[in-house]
XYZ file of C-alpha atoms in Angstrom:
706
model
C -25.674 -46.817 23.026
C -23.804 -46.290 26.475
C -26.310 -44.711 28.356
C -29.665 -45.384 27.348
C -31.221 -42.063 29.332
C -29.376 -39.701 26.794
C -29.904 -42.242 23.536
C -33.979 -41.846 25.108
C -33.675 -37.967 25.260
C -32.137 -37.845 21.609
C -34.412 -39.861 20.537
C -37.351 -38.085 20.843
C -35.693 -34.321 20.634
C -32.800 -34.433 18.107
C -33.348 -37.724 16.077
C -31.148 -36.373 12.738
C -27.459 -36.110 15.812
C -28.062 -40.254 15.880
C -28.102 -40.311 11.954
C -25.036 -37.681 11.793
C -21.823 -39.104 10.890
C -18.829 -37.264 11.096
C -16.413 -37.846 9.218
C -15.810 -34.751 7.942
C -16.354 -32.910 10.973
C -13.716 -35.000 12.321
C -11.011 -34.566 9.787
C -11.275 -30.910 10.336
C -10.863 -31.003 14.063
C -7.549 -32.023 13.770
C -5.689 -29.686 13.174
C -6.172 -26.205 12.352
C -3.633 -27.226 9.326
C -6.398 -26.519 5.313
C -8.519 -29.490 4.934
C -7.262 -31.764 2.267
C -9.091 -34.843 0.814
C -7.189 -37.268 2.251
C -8.295 -41.070 1.002
C -9.955 -43.639 3.230
C -8.537 -47.376 4.035
C -12.113 -48.751 4.400
C -13.859 -49.642 0.800
C -15.179 -47.977 -1.751
C -19.094 -47.390 -0.453
C -21.430 -45.576 -2.660
C -22.462 -41.937 -0.966
C -25.673 -41.190 -0.456
C -26.179 -37.669 -3.375
C -27.368 -34.411 -1.270
C -30.519 -33.554 -2.270
C -32.354 -30.168 -2.610
C -34.483 -31.332 0.439
C -32.163 -32.640 2.950
C -30.230 -28.908 2.563
C -33.918 -27.323 2.888
C -34.199 -29.825 6.510
C -30.874 -28.602 8.112
C -31.608 -25.122 7.330
C -35.004 -25.475 8.683
C -33.117 -27.028 11.647
C -30.185 -25.261 11.775
C -32.645 -21.996 12.385
C -34.327 -23.770 15.314
C -30.757 -24.253 16.633
C -31.128 -28.007 16.410
C -27.397 -29.312 16.724
C -28.189 -32.205 14.185
C -28.815 -30.050 11.274
C -25.803 -27.271 11.990
C -23.303 -30.117 11.847
C -25.067 -31.790 8.928
C -25.044 -28.653 7.110
C -21.410 -27.811 7.891
C -20.669 -31.258 6.506
C -22.179 -30.581 3.545
C -20.386 -26.742 3.120
C -16.689 -28.519 3.374
C -18.054 -31.095 0.682
C -19.185 -27.773 -1.083
C -15.494 -25.976 -0.093
C -14.050 -29.053 -1.745
C -15.849 -29.077 -4.560
C -14.155 -30.666 -7.401
C -11.312 -31.970 -6.260
C -10.190 -35.676 -6.212
C -10.055 -38.482 -2.816
C -7.827 -39.873 -4.380
C -5.634 -41.622 -7.361
C -7.947 -44.915 -7.721
C -11.794 -43.238 -6.574
C -14.402 -41.340 -8.122
C -14.180 -37.839 -6.622
C -15.354 -37.887 -3.238
C -17.342 -33.908 -2.735
C -19.235 -34.477 -6.823
C -22.538 -35.506 -4.617
C -24.209 -32.682 -4.959
C -25.670 -30.609 -8.282
C -24.882 -27.058 -8.815
C -28.343 -25.835 -7.487
C -27.644 -27.395 -3.943
C -23.413 -26.156 -3.379
C -25.078 -23.244 -4.795
C -28.346 -22.787 -1.851
C -25.039 -24.694 0.753
C -22.910 -21.629 0.068
C -25.408 -18.989 0.316
C -26.564 -20.384 3.355
C -23.451 -20.822 5.572
C -21.576 -17.640 4.401
C -24.634 -15.905 4.956
C -26.337 -17.938 8.323
C -24.196 -19.346 10.074
C -22.066 -16.091 11.654
C -25.547 -15.824 13.977
C -26.428 -19.396 14.142
C -23.639 -20.444 15.535
C -23.463 -17.089 17.802
C -26.277 -18.280 19.171
C -25.263 -21.777 19.836
C -22.548 -20.835 21.884
C -24.152 -17.968 23.662
C -21.197 -14.956 22.608
C -22.530 -11.544 21.912
C -24.626 -11.090 18.790
C -22.087 -9.386 16.748
C -18.742 -8.365 17.015
C -16.884 -8.730 20.303
C -13.564 -8.612 22.104
C -10.369 -10.944 22.569
C -11.388 -11.300 26.413
C -15.683 -11.973 25.893
C -13.874 -15.037 23.850
C -11.184 -15.893 26.124
C -14.364 -15.920 28.966
C -16.538 -18.378 26.221
C -13.876 -21.193 25.412
C -14.142 -21.649 29.774
C -18.162 -22.555 29.085
C -19.356 -26.113 28.253
C -21.062 -24.984 25.260
C -17.801 -24.286 23.689
C -15.933 -26.925 24.627
C -19.000 -29.245 23.522
C -19.128 -27.473 19.726
C -16.619 -24.946 19.561
C -15.445 -27.159 16.849
C -18.134 -26.256 14.508
C -17.229 -22.796 14.318
C -13.611 -23.889 13.449
C -14.601 -26.033 11.049
C -16.623 -22.846 9.882
C -14.017 -20.658 9.731
C -11.031 -23.724 8.007
C -13.274 -24.415 5.277
C -13.726 -21.044 3.909
C -10.216 -20.421 4.624
C -10.015 -22.696 2.255
C -12.408 -21.298 -0.398
C -10.394 -17.880 -0.100
C -6.844 -19.515 -0.547
C -8.253 -21.897 -3.410
C -10.589 -19.585 -5.772
C -9.755 -17.201 -8.246
C -12.576 -15.134 -8.823
C -11.773 -12.094 -7.674
C -16.282 -11.774 -6.677
C -16.165 -15.128 -4.965
C -13.346 -14.343 -3.613
C -14.639 -10.916 -2.127
C -18.326 -12.536 -1.044
C -16.717 -14.772 0.690
C -14.496 -12.918 2.776
C -17.082 -10.001 3.211
C -19.328 -12.616 5.056
C -16.543 -14.276 7.230
C -15.459 -10.997 8.072
C -17.896 -10.758 10.439
C -16.411 -14.368 12.596
C -13.112 -12.462 12.903
C -13.138 -12.234 16.943
C -13.751 -16.131 16.827
C -10.298 -15.800 15.238
C -8.625 -15.291 18.734
C -9.136 -18.626 19.870
C -7.632 -20.358 16.450
C -4.059 -18.656 16.827
C -2.236 -20.555 13.585
C -4.879 -19.980 11.578
C -5.332 -16.168 12.561
C -1.934 -15.965 11.142
C -2.838 -17.660 7.736
C -6.328 -15.063 7.177
C -3.444 -12.191 8.339
C -1.612 -13.794 5.772
C -4.035 -13.776 3.346
C -5.385 -10.937 3.869
C -2.366 -8.674 3.622
C -2.407 -10.321 -0.092
C -6.153 -9.801 -1.220
C -5.749 -6.815 0.054
C -2.271 -5.360 -1.855
C -3.217 -7.820 -5.173
C -6.681 -7.636 -5.199
C -8.872 -5.464 -7.869
C -12.550 -4.192 -7.455
C -14.147 -4.148 -4.363
C -11.587 -7.403 -2.829
C -9.095 -4.896 -1.638
C -11.187 -2.501 0.576
C -13.591 -5.687 1.997
C -9.975 -7.444 2.625
C -9.108 -4.236 4.847
C -12.133 -3.955 6.705
C -11.327 -7.326 7.613
C -7.808 -6.454 8.973
C -9.206 -3.334 11.018
C -11.544 -5.176 12.987
C -8.741 -8.165 13.528
C -6.616 -5.808 15.003
C -9.736 -3.908 16.837
C -11.198 -7.040 18.304
C -8.330 -9.283 18.387
C -6.123 -6.486 20.105
C -1.763 -5.952 20.281
C -1.029 -9.450 19.442
C -2.642 -9.739 15.739
C -2.036 -5.593 15.479
C 1.396 -5.720 15.109
C 2.069 -8.379 12.978
C -0.659 -6.210 10.780
C 0.978 -2.721 10.931
C 4.157 -4.781 10.102
C 2.778 -6.872 6.813
C 0.571 -3.585 5.534
C 4.098 -1.618 4.709
C 5.878 -4.323 3.251
C 2.728 -5.171 1.274
C 2.720 -1.518 0.316
C 6.468 -0.970 -0.504
C 6.087 -3.968 -2.864
C 3.349 -2.027 -4.708
C 5.702 1.018 -4.698
C 8.235 -0.232 -7.191
C 7.636 1.492 -10.581
C 10.040 2.937 -13.442
C 10.619 6.565 -13.864
C 7.095 7.506 -13.640
C 3.748 6.258 -13.369
C 0.363 5.658 -14.614
C -2.158 7.549 -12.962
C -4.193 4.332 -12.230
C -1.417 3.572 -10.767
C -0.890 6.893 -8.621
C -4.532 6.164 -7.314
C -4.278 2.700 -6.627
C -0.501 3.525 -4.171
C -3.139 6.397 -3.034
C -5.489 4.498 -1.432
C -3.319 1.852 -0.675
C -1.973 4.826 1.412
C -4.982 5.901 3.319
C -5.219 2.378 4.324
C -1.878 1.899 6.256
C -2.694 5.902 7.229
C -5.904 4.316 9.365
C -4.530 1.036 10.558
C -2.046 2.983 12.161
C -4.171 5.332 13.684
C -5.869 2.322 15.625
C -2.843 2.458 18.301
C -0.809 5.118 18.403
C 1.383 4.292 20.944
C 1.431 0.660 19.478
C 1.708 1.729 16.134
C 4.642 4.579 17.621
C 7.389 1.401 17.434
C 6.779 0.591 14.255
C 6.900 4.022 13.154
C 10.054 4.727 14.882
C 11.850 2.291 13.460
C 10.935 2.332 9.572
C 11.287 6.026 9.207
C 14.181 5.385 11.414
C 15.683 3.000 8.474
C 14.970 5.460 5.538
C 17.466 8.099 7.852
C 19.897 5.258 7.486
C 19.276 5.073 4.023
C 19.782 9.371 3.188
C 22.628 9.027 6.161
C 24.225 6.733 3.485
C 23.507 9.049 -0.044
C 24.696 11.450 1.920
C 28.078 10.557 3.517
C 29.381 9.026 -0.075
C 27.847 12.323 -1.735
C 32.071 14.056 -1.253
C 33.863 15.254 1.036
C 33.768 19.139 2.318
C 37.079 19.684 4.173
C 40.336 19.064 2.654
C 41.267 16.394 5.728
C 38.587 14.895 4.465
C 39.236 14.904 0.974
C 42.734 13.315 1.149
C 40.786 10.591 3.336
C 38.199 10.111 0.533
C 40.669 10.100 -2.366
C 42.430 6.916 -1.123
C 38.762 5.130 -0.827
C 37.011 5.968 -3.229
C 34.510 4.853 -4.100
C 33.734 4.097 -8.026
C 31.059 5.585 -9.726
C 28.726 2.778 -10.068
C 28.612 3.071 -6.176
C 28.119 6.313 -5.765
C 25.431 5.922 -8.109
C 23.476 3.382 -6.101
C 23.700 5.967 -3.556
C 21.097 7.522 -4.789
C 18.640 5.618 -6.482
C 18.085 3.959 -3.363
C 16.856 7.446 -2.641
C 15.285 8.915 -5.487
C 13.258 5.936 -5.965
C 9.626 5.488 -5.724
C 9.781 3.641 -3.070
C 11.487 6.159 -0.955
C 9.668 8.546 -2.734
C 5.926 7.325 -1.418
C 7.118 6.061 2.041
C 7.855 9.935 2.850
C 4.502 10.426 1.653
C 3.146 7.756 3.668
C 4.918 8.514 7.106
C 4.475 12.118 6.367
C 0.275 11.247 6.570
C 0.647 9.264 9.371
C 2.382 12.040 11.645
C -0.555 15.082 10.130
C -3.494 12.189 11.223
C -1.704 10.990 14.351
C -0.659 14.718 15.380
C -2.926 15.156 18.218
C -1.510 12.373 19.416
C 0.820 12.809 21.875
C 3.295 9.706 20.790
C 3.638 10.645 17.362
C 4.368 14.218 17.679
C 8.272 13.428 18.099
C 8.360 11.772 14.722
C 7.617 15.136 13.157
C 11.290 16.566 13.666
C 12.907 13.687 12.545
C 10.310 13.047 9.299
C 11.247 17.095 8.636
C 14.692 15.880 8.420
C 15.431 13.233 5.771
C 12.174 14.803 3.720
C 14.471 18.109 3.736
C 17.566 16.340 3.281
C 15.620 14.329 0.549
C 14.625 17.759 -1.295
C 18.608 18.994 -1.271
C 20.356 15.742 -1.581
C 20.867 16.598 -5.876
C 20.197 21.042 -6.196
C 19.439 20.340 -9.797
C 16.711 21.052 -12.488
C 16.222 17.365 -13.352
C 14.651 17.094 -9.761
C 12.893 19.247 -9.394
C 9.564 16.892 -9.019
C 11.246 15.110 -6.507
C 11.448 18.777 -4.825
C 7.748 19.909 -5.024
C 6.452 16.609 -3.849
C 9.083 17.533 -0.867
C 8.105 21.084 -0.088
C 4.185 19.365 -0.439
C 5.489 16.902 2.540
C 7.077 19.630 4.296
C 3.968 21.568 4.393
C 1.698 19.612 5.006
C 3.840 18.312 8.623
C 3.818 22.107 9.435
C -0.181 22.957 9.584
C -0.715 20.027 11.414
C 1.666 20.311 14.037
C 1.194 24.295 14.396
C 5.066 24.291 13.734
C 6.975 26.785 11.248
C 9.226 25.017 8.859
C 11.642 27.147 6.851
C 9.798 25.732 3.132
C 10.884 29.624 1.386
C 14.260 28.677 1.151
C 13.998 25.514 -1.247
C 11.580 27.573 -3.138
C 12.912 30.344 -4.195
C 16.946 28.267 -4.902
C 14.766 27.188 -7.356
C 14.344 30.406 -8.768
C 18.289 31.124 -8.748
C 18.664 28.323 -11.317
C 18.675 29.747 -15.002
C 16.798 27.100 -16.124
C 14.062 28.958 -14.746
C 15.517 32.454 -14.868
C 16.399 32.011 -18.822
C 14.681 31.803 -22.474
C 13.775 28.093 -22.809
C 15.508 27.009 -26.106
C 13.987 23.114 -26.533
C 10.740 24.502 -27.944
C 7.458 24.133 -26.289
C 7.806 20.579 -25.406
C 5.282 18.025 -23.887
C 2.841 19.306 -20.964
C 4.811 17.984 -17.404
C 2.973 16.868 -14.538
C 4.644 17.214 -11.947
C 3.309 14.427 -9.649
C 3.519 11.754 -12.403
C 7.662 11.802 -12.649
C 10.156 12.410 -9.989
C 13.085 13.207 -12.874
C 12.715 14.974 -16.298
C 15.970 14.293 -19.060
C 17.399 16.855 -20.178
C 16.092 17.904 -23.442
C 12.723 17.837 -21.383
C 14.539 20.776 -18.780
C 15.054 23.302 -21.955
C 11.514 23.205 -23.002
C 9.134 25.640 -21.824
C 6.378 23.519 -20.978
C 8.345 22.024 -18.092
C 9.263 26.011 -16.668
C 6.144 27.445 -16.575
C 5.074 23.625 -14.771
C 7.922 25.059 -12.480
C 7.192 28.584 -11.765
C 3.501 27.495 -11.481
C 4.789 24.582 -8.607
C 6.412 27.518 -7.287
C 3.991 29.979 -6.869
C 1.293 27.452 -5.478
C 4.002 26.146 -2.703
C 5.336 29.685 -1.964
C 1.954 30.973 -1.012
C 0.409 27.678 0.766
C 3.573 28.353 2.914
C 3.162 31.975 3.896
C -1.047 31.337 3.650
C -0.443 28.914 6.998
C 1.884 31.929 8.312
C -0.831 35.360 7.280
C -2.574 35.302 10.844
C 0.970 35.787 12.783
C 1.896 38.332 14.294
C 5.303 37.948 13.303
C 4.052 37.918 9.424
C 6.144 40.941 8.157
C 9.382 39.505 9.219
C 8.583 36.595 7.966
C 7.675 37.232 4.772
C 10.086 39.815 4.180
C 13.382 38.040 2.182
C 10.706 36.467 0.465
C 9.560 39.822 -1.313
C 12.670 40.388 -1.926
C 13.915 37.144 -4.315
C 10.737 37.389 -5.472
C 11.426 41.151 -6.867
C 14.366 40.068 -7.757
C 13.755 37.759 -10.186
C 10.873 39.572 -11.628
C 13.498 41.778 -12.674
C 15.649 39.283 -14.383
C 12.433 37.143 -15.720
C 12.134 38.027 -19.851
C 8.619 36.101 -19.663
C 5.768 38.155 -19.353
C 3.371 35.987 -18.300
C 5.805 34.493 -15.683
C 6.449 38.433 -14.650
C 2.460 38.430 -14.205
C 2.551 35.261 -12.293
C 5.268 36.727 -9.822
C 3.671 40.298 -9.492
C -0.133 39.238 -8.399
C 2.121 36.821 -5.865
C 3.832 39.804 -4.995
C 0.520 42.128 -4.291
C -1.525 38.949 -1.997
C 1.342 39.208 0.343
C 1.932 43.006 0.993
C -1.941 43.607 1.061
C -1.527 40.608 3.805
C 1.538 43.099 5.104
C -0.730 45.696 5.523
C -3.250 43.277 7.425
C -1.200 41.988 9.675
C 0.361 45.683 10.124
C -2.974 47.152 10.801
C -4.068 44.061 12.965
C -0.522 44.832 15.216
C -1.053 48.394 15.367
C -3.847 48.842 18.551
C -2.056 45.503 20.225
C -0.047 45.967 24.168
C 1.386 42.150 24.532
C 5.210 41.356 23.547
C 6.063 39.276 21.564
C 6.336 36.467 24.272
C 3.395 36.818 25.649
C 1.191 33.875 25.737
C -1.421 36.018 24.369
C 1.056 35.547 20.727
C -1.084 32.528 20.125
C -4.607 34.113 20.521
C -3.233 36.829 17.771
C -6.385 36.988 15.160
C -7.844 33.511 15.802
C -11.201 34.062 14.755
C -10.573 35.730 11.400
C -7.603 32.575 11.098
C -10.912 30.618 11.490
C -13.117 31.971 8.821
C -9.657 32.566 6.028
C -10.937 35.731 5.375
C -7.559 36.697 5.067
C -5.874 38.037 1.461
C -3.625 35.156 0.848
C -5.692 32.670 2.910
C -8.583 33.838 -0.151
C -5.941 33.568 -2.777
C -4.816 30.595 -2.092
C -8.449 28.574 -2.462
C -7.762 30.427 -6.516
C -4.753 28.669 -6.913
C -5.546 25.217 -5.705
C -8.201 25.167 -7.365
C -6.128 26.743 -10.695
C -4.257 23.618 -9.571
C -6.568 20.880 -9.619
C -8.203 22.269 -13.268
C -4.129 21.682 -14.536
C -4.070 18.748 -13.184
C -7.670 17.075 -14.525
C -6.734 18.550 -18.159
C -3.345 16.277 -17.696
C -4.681 13.506 -16.349
C -7.211 10.721 -18.246
C -9.104 10.707 -15.188
C -9.471 13.189 -12.224
C -11.520 10.533 -10.402
C -9.235 9.443 -7.216
C -9.517 6.334 -4.692
C -9.528 6.475 -1.528
C -9.448 9.419 0.493
C -7.616 11.692 2.553
C -6.618 10.160 6.212
C -9.040 12.553 7.686
C -11.991 11.988 6.080
C -10.993 8.417 5.758
C -12.087 7.072 8.679
C -15.551 8.404 8.268
C -16.146 6.805 5.395
C -15.251 3.084 6.756
C -18.715 3.150 8.206
C -20.301 4.160 5.332
C -18.310 2.731 2.573
C -19.308 -0.503 4.782
C -23.237 -0.404 4.859
C -22.844 0.254 1.302
C -21.277 -2.867 0.516
C -23.430 -4.991 2.565
C -27.169 -3.709 1.014
C -25.405 -4.086 -2.612
C -24.283 -7.187 -1.654
C -27.993 -7.903 -0.513
C -29.809 -6.469 -3.302
C -27.466 -7.411 -5.892
C -28.092 -11.787 -7.843
C -26.433 -15.054 -5.590
C -23.229 -15.525 -6.260
C -22.711 -18.713 -8.376
C -20.170 -20.700 -6.746
C -21.166 -24.140 -9.042
C -20.764 -22.241 -12.577
C -17.262 -21.464 -12.169
C -16.130 -23.241 -9.185
C -15.456 -26.592 -10.811
C -13.378 -24.275 -13.932
C -11.551 -22.267 -11.024
C -10.503 -25.549 -8.763
C -8.563 -26.865 -12.618
C -6.680 -23.853 -13.345
C -5.435 -23.504 -9.716
C -4.012 -27.114 -9.905
C -3.054 -26.153 -13.133
C -1.214 -23.221 -12.270
C 0.233 -24.818 -9.593
C 1.565 -27.632 -11.545
C 3.066 -24.756 -13.869
C 4.331 -22.557 -10.838
C 6.817 -25.620 -9.528
C 7.339 -26.627 -13.415
C 9.049 -22.925 -13.428
C 10.963 -23.029 -10.499
C 12.753 -26.611 -12.199
C 13.054 -24.512 -14.550
C 14.733 -21.170 -13.257
C 17.221 -23.858 -10.551
C 20.381 -22.391 -13.271
C 18.356 -18.805 -14.371
C 20.623 -16.202 -12.649
C 17.366 -14.259 -10.707
C 17.289 -10.800 -12.284
C 18.066 -7.548 -10.301
C 15.833 -4.361 -10.016
C 16.101 -2.166 -12.566
C 16.582 1.702 -10.987
C 17.431 4.384 -13.601
C 20.610 6.213 -12.604
C 20.684 9.544 -10.596
C 23.149 12.170 -11.996
C 24.839 14.373 -9.970
C 23.923 18.139 -11.041
C 28.028 18.477 -11.948
C 27.853 15.680 -14.415
C 24.577 16.824 -16.127
C 27.092 18.207 -19.073
C 28.959 15.212 -19.471
C 25.626 13.062 -19.653
C 24.370 10.994 -22.591
C 20.954 12.761 -23.666
C 19.217 8.760 -22.615
C 18.730 7.697 -18.934
C 21.284 5.129 -18.277
C 20.001 2.087 -15.881
C 20.931 0.849 -13.312
C 21.099 -2.349 -10.973
C 19.766 -1.919 -7.170
C 21.763 -5.128 -6.020
C 22.037 -5.563 -2.825
C 17.876 -4.368 -1.733
C 17.752 -1.460 -0.918
C 14.241 -1.645 0.600
C 13.340 0.444 4.132
C 11.669 -2.300 5.589
C 12.545 -4.667 8.646
C 14.848 -7.222 8.363
C 11.973 -9.882 7.142
C 11.743 -10.899 3.781
C 8.612 -10.433 1.136
C 8.639 -13.201 -1.000
C 4.878 -13.552 0.427
C 3.883 -10.395 -1.677
C 6.274 -10.563 -4.810
C 4.081 -11.626 -8.563
C 6.113 -15.155 -9.679
C 5.035 -14.912 -13.468
C 6.454 -11.000 -13.885
C 9.959 -12.237 -12.641
C 9.440 -15.108 -14.536
C 8.482 -12.952 -17.786
C 11.322 -10.666 -16.881
C 13.587 -13.536 -16.777
C 12.931 -15.119 -20.054
C 13.216 -12.117 -21.373
C 16.569 -11.256 -20.398
C 17.991 -14.884 -21.616
C 16.521 -14.676 -24.772
C 18.389 -10.394 -25.175
C 21.523 -12.850 -23.494
C 21.086 -15.684 -26.244
C 20.810 -13.048 -29.014
C 23.988 -10.582 -28.744
C 25.839 -13.289 -26.681
C 27.353 -15.647 -29.920
C 28.108 -13.053 -32.518
C 30.675 -11.370 -29.719
C 32.417 -13.889 -28.933
C 32.468 -14.127 -32.854
C 33.499 -11.176 -32.969
C 36.209 -11.063 -29.934
C 37.650 -14.573 -31.652
C 38.125 -12.768 -35.201
C 40.196 -10.256 -33.865
C 42.641 -12.257 -31.828
C 43.143 -14.470 -34.328
C 46.901 -13.284 -35.974
C 46.936 -12.554 -39.839
C 48.007 -15.759 -42.020
C 49.781 -13.727 -44.321
C 51.450 -11.663 -41.318
C 52.022 -14.431 -39.258
C 54.369 -15.826 -42.687
C 56.124 -13.161 -43.411
C 56.774 -12.204 -40.092
């Protein structure tokens, strides 16, 4: 010892620190990279195994604040995190010097108690905190002496999250490390790694892992600040997009998962509306650019445009691609996502300007292909417009979109395709030609029109101008009742007409006693008391329609349980769900880390080697194109084949910023698709070649004759 007095002090107060070997801590202190097992150049020495008595003494010393015990238990935690990994080719496993019970004890103790122990040691707040507080803490002597212990804890916990494949173990680790989220502000490179990994576990995880990962991300955005918020907002939108790449129809479970992910995105964008506005503006603008491309390639409107268009006429494949980019699940779910964000932030002045361009985009999508096959998309667009109108208090003329549907022959005439299978308008984006001619499709469309039109009129059932507003819808509804042949549809329309007329009488009676002109500010307070209790005839009618529609959807779906919640109540349930999760976790039996940890390590290692082999094998394999379905113009429907075609989105039209989203692509699924494609090619290609050769070869007799 170079300082006899300090040595004497340690010998009296903390003798364990003198016996401590800090090789493991020093390895972690060098960088923020993931800890790796590096073989030492020293000759082999027998490593003393860690016993339960040693762990118990370290735990007791750590609770008393002894620095030597804290360092020892962290070194044991590092060994436990690297359990089953080899230290080198010619040496025995370095981290196999503890039993399973010891490993479980170390893992559970560190993950549950190390945050509070290190906070007390470093002089940090007992819980939570902000980036500014951590910046002040980094200037203190306690951080300079012992700040590396927090980084060691976070680095090794991150190693466990990335190396494990068991969902329950990963969720448990993320839940415990989340308490130390604010300390990641002191380690920027480690913070970026945590954000990237949490986005992956949020988008791809199962069970409780997505929700716990989102809570961790939200804490990072709130506690660390704008530096982390921008990365999270951009990354969570990209991860959401990857989950929205679907085929023609969508299952109930997948729809529930996407709804949950969408609620998480909405909640994260409400953390800081001023910062989120910039990202929302860019992403909504990208949707507008895609829609503009589809509208400009649709066809000319004037004779001059026709002549110019004929010179550079796009091919049918290019036209199909332009529609595929809009009538795609990714595009539709993005519209619903931003509708929820704008409605959730409607009280914020920063977000209100985005309502107008978003409304224009949704209206353009609804009118893009005026065909009965795409009525499901139009109904979804109308629902979005009704939500925006209700949240912002702005009148949006959606009645024309619904009444135009009633003018089409598919809803007016008698269906000649039989009864048909029941249609869930929210699980499909288009239907085939046979389905359009069925009675079930006609029934689903008319019921949807009645529901959305009643909801639209009910929003303005307390307006002083409701009489004038409802005049044209009433005229068209009466005309439809005269031409429709099905009695049940005529009865449905008459019920709606009766409720609208009752609301007209309700407004007329209230309007008879007013004296202010239409441009007076008192118009805004007209029937305000009745509006709060929703006592108008249309409001009561819409409540019954909503219950009927919910029962109809429940009878079609396998389950009616929706994961997540509406954006307006989702944030209120975060704290409640967090408490329930922690109580549930404390009441459960401890997770046996040692039971499957070694097997998980071996699986991970084998998977990495397998993926590398696949990458080498796929070097010469052309990348498979994303397959999406054709979108057909209404004028081309009669010449279209009965089966839906398949097109390819070659230029990758996902509405995201110009960053690669390879981090969220599932390599296994892509590899399987490529394998199947190669098998099909090898199956059909030889026969085609053989047939082509026989056709080109002249007949010997004919050749001799000539």
